[in-house]
JSON list of C-alpha atoms in Angstrom, two decimals:
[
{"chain": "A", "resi": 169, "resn": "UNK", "atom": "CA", "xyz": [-98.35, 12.83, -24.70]},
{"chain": "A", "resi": 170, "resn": "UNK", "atom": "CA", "xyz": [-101.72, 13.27, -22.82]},
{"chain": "A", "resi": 171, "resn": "UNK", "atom": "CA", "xyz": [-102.35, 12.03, -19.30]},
{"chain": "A", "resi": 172, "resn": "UNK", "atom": "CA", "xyz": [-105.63, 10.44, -17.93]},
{"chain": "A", "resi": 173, "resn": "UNK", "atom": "CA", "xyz": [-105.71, 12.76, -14.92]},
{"chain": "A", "resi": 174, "resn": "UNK", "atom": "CA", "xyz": [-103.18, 15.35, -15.64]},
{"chain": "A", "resi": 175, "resn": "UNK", "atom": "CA", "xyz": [-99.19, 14.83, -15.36]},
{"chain": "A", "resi": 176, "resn": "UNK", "atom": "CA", "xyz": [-97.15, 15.83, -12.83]},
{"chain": "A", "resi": 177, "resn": "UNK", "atom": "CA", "xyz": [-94.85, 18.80, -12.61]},
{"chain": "A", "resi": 178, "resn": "UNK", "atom": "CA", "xyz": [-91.60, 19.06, -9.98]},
{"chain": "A", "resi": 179, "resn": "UNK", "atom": "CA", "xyz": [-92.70, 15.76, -8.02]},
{"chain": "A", "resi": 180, "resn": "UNK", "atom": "CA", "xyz": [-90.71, 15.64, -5.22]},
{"chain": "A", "resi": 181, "resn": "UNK", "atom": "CA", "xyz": [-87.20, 14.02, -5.69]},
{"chain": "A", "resi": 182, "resn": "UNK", "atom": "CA", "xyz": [-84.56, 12.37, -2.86]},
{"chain": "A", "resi": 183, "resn": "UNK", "atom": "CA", "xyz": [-82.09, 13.84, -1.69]},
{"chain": "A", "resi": 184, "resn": "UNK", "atom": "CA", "xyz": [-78.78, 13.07, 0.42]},
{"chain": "A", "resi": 185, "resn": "UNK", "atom": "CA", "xyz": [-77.80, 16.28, 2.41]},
{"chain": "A", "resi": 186, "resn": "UNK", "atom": "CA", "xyz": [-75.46, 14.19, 4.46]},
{"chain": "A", "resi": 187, "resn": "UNK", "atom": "CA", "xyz": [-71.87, 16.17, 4.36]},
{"chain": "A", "resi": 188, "resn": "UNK", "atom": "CA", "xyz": [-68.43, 14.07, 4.05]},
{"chain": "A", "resi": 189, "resn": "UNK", "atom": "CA", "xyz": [-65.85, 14.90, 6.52]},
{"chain": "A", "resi": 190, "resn": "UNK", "atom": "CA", "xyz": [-62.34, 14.46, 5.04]},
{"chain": "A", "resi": 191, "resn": "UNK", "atom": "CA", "xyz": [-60.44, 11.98, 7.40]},
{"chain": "A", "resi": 192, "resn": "UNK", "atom": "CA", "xyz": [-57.60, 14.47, 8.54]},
{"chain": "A", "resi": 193, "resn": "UNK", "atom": "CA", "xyz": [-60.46, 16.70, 9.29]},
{"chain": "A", "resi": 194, "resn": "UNK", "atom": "CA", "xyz": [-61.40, 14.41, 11.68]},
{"chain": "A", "resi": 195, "resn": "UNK", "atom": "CA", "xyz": [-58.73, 12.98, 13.44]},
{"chain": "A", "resi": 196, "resn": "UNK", "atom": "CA", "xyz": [-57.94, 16.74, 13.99]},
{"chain": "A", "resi": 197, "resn": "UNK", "atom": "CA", "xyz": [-60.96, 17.62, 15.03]},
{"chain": "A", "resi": 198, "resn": "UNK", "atom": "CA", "xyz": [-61.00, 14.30, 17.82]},
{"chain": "A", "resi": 199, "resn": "UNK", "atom": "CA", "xyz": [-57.40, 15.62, 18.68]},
{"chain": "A", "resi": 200, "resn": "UNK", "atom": "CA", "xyz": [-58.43, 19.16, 19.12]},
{"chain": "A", "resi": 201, "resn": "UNK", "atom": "CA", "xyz": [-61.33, 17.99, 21.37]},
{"chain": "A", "resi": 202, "resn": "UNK", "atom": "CA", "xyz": [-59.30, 15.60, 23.54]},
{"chain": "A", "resi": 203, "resn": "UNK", "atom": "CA", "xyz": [-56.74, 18.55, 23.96]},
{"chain": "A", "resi": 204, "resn": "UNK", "atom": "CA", "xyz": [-59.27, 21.03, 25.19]},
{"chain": "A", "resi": 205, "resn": "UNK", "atom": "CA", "xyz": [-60.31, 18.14, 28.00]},
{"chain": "A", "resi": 206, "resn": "UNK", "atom": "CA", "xyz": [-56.53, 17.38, 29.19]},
{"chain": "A", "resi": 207, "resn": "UNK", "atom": "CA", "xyz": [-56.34, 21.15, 29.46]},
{"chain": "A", "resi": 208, "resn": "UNK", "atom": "CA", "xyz": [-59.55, 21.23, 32.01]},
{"chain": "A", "resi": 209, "resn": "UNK", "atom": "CA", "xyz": [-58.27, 18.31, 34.03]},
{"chain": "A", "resi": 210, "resn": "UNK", "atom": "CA", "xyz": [-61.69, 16.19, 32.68]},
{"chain": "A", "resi": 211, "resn": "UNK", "atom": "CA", "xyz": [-59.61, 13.10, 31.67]},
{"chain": "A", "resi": 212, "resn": "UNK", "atom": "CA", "xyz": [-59.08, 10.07, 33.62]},
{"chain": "A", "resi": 213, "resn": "UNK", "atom": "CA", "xyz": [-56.81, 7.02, 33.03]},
{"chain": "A", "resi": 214, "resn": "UNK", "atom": "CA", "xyz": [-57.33, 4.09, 34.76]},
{"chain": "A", "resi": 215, "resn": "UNK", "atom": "CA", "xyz": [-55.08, 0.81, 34.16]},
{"chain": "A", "resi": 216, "resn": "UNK", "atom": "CA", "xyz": [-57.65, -1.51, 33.85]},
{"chain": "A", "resi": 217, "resn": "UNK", "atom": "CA", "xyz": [-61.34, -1.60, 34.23]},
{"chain": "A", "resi": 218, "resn": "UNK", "atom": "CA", "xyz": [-62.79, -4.31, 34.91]},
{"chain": "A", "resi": 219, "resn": "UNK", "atom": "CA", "xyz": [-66.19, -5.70, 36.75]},
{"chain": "A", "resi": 220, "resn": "UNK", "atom": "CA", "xyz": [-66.58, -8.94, 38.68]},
{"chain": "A", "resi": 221, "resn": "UNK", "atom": "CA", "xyz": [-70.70, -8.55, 38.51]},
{"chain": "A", "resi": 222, "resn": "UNK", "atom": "CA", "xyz": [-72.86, -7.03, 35.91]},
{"chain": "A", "resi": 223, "resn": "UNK", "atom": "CA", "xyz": [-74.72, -4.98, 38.29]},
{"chain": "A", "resi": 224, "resn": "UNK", "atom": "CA", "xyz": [-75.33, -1.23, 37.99]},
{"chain": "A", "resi": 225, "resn": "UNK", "atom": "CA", "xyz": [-74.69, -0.66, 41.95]},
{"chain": "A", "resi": 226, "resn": "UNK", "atom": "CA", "xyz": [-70.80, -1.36, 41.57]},
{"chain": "A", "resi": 227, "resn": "UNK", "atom": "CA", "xyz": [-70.32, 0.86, 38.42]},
{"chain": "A", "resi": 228, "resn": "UNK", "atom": "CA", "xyz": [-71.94, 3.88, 40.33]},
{"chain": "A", "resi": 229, "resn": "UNK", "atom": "CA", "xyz": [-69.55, 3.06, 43.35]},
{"chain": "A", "resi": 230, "resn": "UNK", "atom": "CA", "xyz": [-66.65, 3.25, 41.18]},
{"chain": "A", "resi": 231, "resn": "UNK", "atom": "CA", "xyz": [-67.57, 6.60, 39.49]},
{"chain": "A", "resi": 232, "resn": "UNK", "atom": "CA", "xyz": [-68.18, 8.03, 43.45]},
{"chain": "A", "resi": 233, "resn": "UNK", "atom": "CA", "xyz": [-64.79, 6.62, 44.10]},
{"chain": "A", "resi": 234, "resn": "UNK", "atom": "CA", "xyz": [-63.64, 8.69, 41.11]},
{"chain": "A", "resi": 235, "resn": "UNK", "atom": "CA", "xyz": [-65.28, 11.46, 42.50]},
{"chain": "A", "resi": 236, "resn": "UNK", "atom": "CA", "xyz": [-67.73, 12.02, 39.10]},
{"chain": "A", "resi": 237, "resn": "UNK", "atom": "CA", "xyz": [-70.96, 10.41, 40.07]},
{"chain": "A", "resi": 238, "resn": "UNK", "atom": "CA", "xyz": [-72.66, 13.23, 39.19]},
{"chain": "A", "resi": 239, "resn": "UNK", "atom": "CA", "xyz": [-71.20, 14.57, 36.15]},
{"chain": "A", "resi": 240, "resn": "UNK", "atom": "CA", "xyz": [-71.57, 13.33, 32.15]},
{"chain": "A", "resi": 241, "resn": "UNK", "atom": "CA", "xyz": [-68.88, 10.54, 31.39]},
{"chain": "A", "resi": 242, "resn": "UNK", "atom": "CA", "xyz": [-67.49, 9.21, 28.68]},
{"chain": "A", "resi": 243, "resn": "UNK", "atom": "CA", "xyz": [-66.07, 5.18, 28.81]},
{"chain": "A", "resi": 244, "resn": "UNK", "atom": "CA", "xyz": [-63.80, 4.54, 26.59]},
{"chain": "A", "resi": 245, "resn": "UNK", "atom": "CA", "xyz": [-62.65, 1.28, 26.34]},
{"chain": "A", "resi": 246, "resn": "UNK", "atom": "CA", "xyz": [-60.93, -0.93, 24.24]},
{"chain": "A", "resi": 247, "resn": "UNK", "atom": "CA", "xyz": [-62.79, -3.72, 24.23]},
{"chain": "A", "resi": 248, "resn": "UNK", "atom": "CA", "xyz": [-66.69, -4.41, 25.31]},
{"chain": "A", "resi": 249, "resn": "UNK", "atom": "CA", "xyz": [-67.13, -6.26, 28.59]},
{"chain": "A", "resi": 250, "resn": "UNK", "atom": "CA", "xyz": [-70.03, -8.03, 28.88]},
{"chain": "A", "resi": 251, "resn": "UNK", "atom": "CA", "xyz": [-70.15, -7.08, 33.22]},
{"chain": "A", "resi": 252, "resn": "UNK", "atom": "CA", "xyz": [-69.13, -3.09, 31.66]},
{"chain": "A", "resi": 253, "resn": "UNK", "atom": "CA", "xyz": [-71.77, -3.25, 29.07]},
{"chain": "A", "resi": 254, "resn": "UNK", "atom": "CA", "xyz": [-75.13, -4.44, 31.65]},
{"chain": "A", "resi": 255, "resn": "UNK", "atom": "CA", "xyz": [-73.51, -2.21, 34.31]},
{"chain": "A", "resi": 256, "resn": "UNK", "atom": "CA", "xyz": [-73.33, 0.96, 33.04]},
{"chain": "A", "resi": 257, "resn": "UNK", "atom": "CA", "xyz": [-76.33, 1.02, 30.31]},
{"chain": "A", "resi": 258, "resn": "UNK", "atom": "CA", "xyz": [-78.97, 2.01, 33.00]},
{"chain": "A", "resi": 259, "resn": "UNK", "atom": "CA", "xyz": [-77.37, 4.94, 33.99]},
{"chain": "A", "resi": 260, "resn": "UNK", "atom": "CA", "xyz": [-78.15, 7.72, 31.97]},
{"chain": "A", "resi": 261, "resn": "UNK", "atom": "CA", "xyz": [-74.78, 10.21, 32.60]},
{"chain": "A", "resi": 262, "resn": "UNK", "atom": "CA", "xyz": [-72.53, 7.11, 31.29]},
{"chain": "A", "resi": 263, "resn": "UNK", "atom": "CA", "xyz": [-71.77, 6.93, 27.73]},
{"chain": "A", "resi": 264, "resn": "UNK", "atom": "CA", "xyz": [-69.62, 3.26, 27.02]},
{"chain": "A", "resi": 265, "resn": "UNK", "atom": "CA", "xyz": [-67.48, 3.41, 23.97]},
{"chain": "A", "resi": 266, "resn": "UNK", "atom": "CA", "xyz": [-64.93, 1.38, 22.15]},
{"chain": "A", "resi": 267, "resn": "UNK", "atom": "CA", "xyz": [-61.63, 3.19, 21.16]},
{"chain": "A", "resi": 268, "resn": "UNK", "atom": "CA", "xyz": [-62.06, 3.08, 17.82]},
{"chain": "A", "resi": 269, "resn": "UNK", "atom": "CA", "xyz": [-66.07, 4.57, 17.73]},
{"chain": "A", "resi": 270, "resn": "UNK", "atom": "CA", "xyz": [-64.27, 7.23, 19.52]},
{"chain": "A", "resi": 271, "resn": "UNK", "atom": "CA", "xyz": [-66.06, 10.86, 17.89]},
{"chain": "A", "resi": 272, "resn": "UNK", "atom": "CA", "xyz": [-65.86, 14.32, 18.68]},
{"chain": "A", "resi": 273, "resn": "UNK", "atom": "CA", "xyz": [-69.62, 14.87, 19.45]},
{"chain": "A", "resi": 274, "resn": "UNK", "atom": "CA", "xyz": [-69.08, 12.13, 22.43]},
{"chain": "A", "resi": 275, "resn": "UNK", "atom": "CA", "xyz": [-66.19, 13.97, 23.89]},
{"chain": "A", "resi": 276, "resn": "UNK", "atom": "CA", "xyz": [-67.45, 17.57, 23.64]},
{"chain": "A", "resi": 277, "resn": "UNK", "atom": "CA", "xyz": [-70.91, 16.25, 25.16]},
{"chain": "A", "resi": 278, "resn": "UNK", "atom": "CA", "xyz": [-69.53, 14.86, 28.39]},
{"chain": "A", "resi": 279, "resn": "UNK", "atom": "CA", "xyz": [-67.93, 16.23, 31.24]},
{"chain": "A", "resi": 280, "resn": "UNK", "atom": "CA", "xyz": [-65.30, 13.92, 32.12]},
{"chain": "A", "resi": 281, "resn": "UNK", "atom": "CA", "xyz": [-63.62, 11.14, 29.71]},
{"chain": "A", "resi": 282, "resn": "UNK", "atom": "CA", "xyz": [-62.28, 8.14, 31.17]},
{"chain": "A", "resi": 283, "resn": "UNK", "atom": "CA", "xyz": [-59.79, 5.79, 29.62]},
{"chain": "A", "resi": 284, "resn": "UNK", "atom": "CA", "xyz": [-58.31, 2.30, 29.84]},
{"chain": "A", "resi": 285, "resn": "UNK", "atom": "CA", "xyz": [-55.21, 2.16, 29.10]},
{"chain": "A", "resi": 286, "resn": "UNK", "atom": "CA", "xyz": [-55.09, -0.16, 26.52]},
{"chain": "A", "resi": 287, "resn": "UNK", "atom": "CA", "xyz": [-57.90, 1.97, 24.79]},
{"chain": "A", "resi": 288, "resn": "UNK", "atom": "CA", "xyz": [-55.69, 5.17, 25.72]},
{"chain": "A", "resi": 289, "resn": "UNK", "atom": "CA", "xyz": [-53.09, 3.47, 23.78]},
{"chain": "A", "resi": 290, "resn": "UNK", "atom": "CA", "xyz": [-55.37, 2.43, 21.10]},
{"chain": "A", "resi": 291, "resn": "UNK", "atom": "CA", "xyz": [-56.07, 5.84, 20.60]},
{"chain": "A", "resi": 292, "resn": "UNK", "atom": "CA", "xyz": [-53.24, 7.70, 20.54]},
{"chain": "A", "resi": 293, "resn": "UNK", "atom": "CA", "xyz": [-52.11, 4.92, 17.76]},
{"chain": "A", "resi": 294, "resn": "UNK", "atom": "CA", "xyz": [-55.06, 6.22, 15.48]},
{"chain": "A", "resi": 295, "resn": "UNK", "atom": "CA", "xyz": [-54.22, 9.92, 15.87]},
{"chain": "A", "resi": 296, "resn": "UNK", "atom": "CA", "xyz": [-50.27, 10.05, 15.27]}
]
């Protein structure tokens, strides 16, 4: 067959290089990384966690009251607050996440991790 214009040779065809991670693989992985933090003292359990105002001023007193203000934390919680959620997005060393978006590149990234303890719970229920 002839072409007005020539045909085209090796035109350039999509591709997925996106890798599956089996889902043992995973929860290992999540279980390895959360082990490594409980062995350097970087995780913190509160009871509950709650805000009475959305503002960003009371989050960043309750971090200095944990005593890591300045470090790179993790929130894990187990269910979005609406007061949690406008409180803590403006501050860039606070990562807020539910318990089950939980992900090894999250935990490995931060300094400290700090749990509810529902979303403690919610966790460990996930990983047995």
């Amino acid at each position: 067959v002839q072409w007005v214009g020539g045909g085209r040779y090796g035109t350039p065809v999509p591709r997925d290089y996106s890798k599956k991670q089996n889902r043992k693989e995973r929860r290992l992985a999540i279980k390895s990384a959360l082990a490594e933090k409980a062995e350097e003292k970087a995780i913190i359990v509160l009871e509950n966690l709650k805000l009475a105002t959305p503002k960003t001023k009371d989050m960043k007193a309750l971090l200095e009251t944990l005593k890591i203000a300045d470090k790179k934390i993790l929130l894990v919680v187990k269910e979005f607050d609406d007061n949690m959620i406008l409180a803590s997005r403006n501050l860039q060393n606070v990562v807020l996440i539910s318990a089950d978006e939980i992900n090894v590149l999250d935990v490995v990234g931060t300094d400290v991790v700090v749990f509810t303890q529902d979303a403690l719970n919610a966790v460990e229920e996930v990983l047995k």
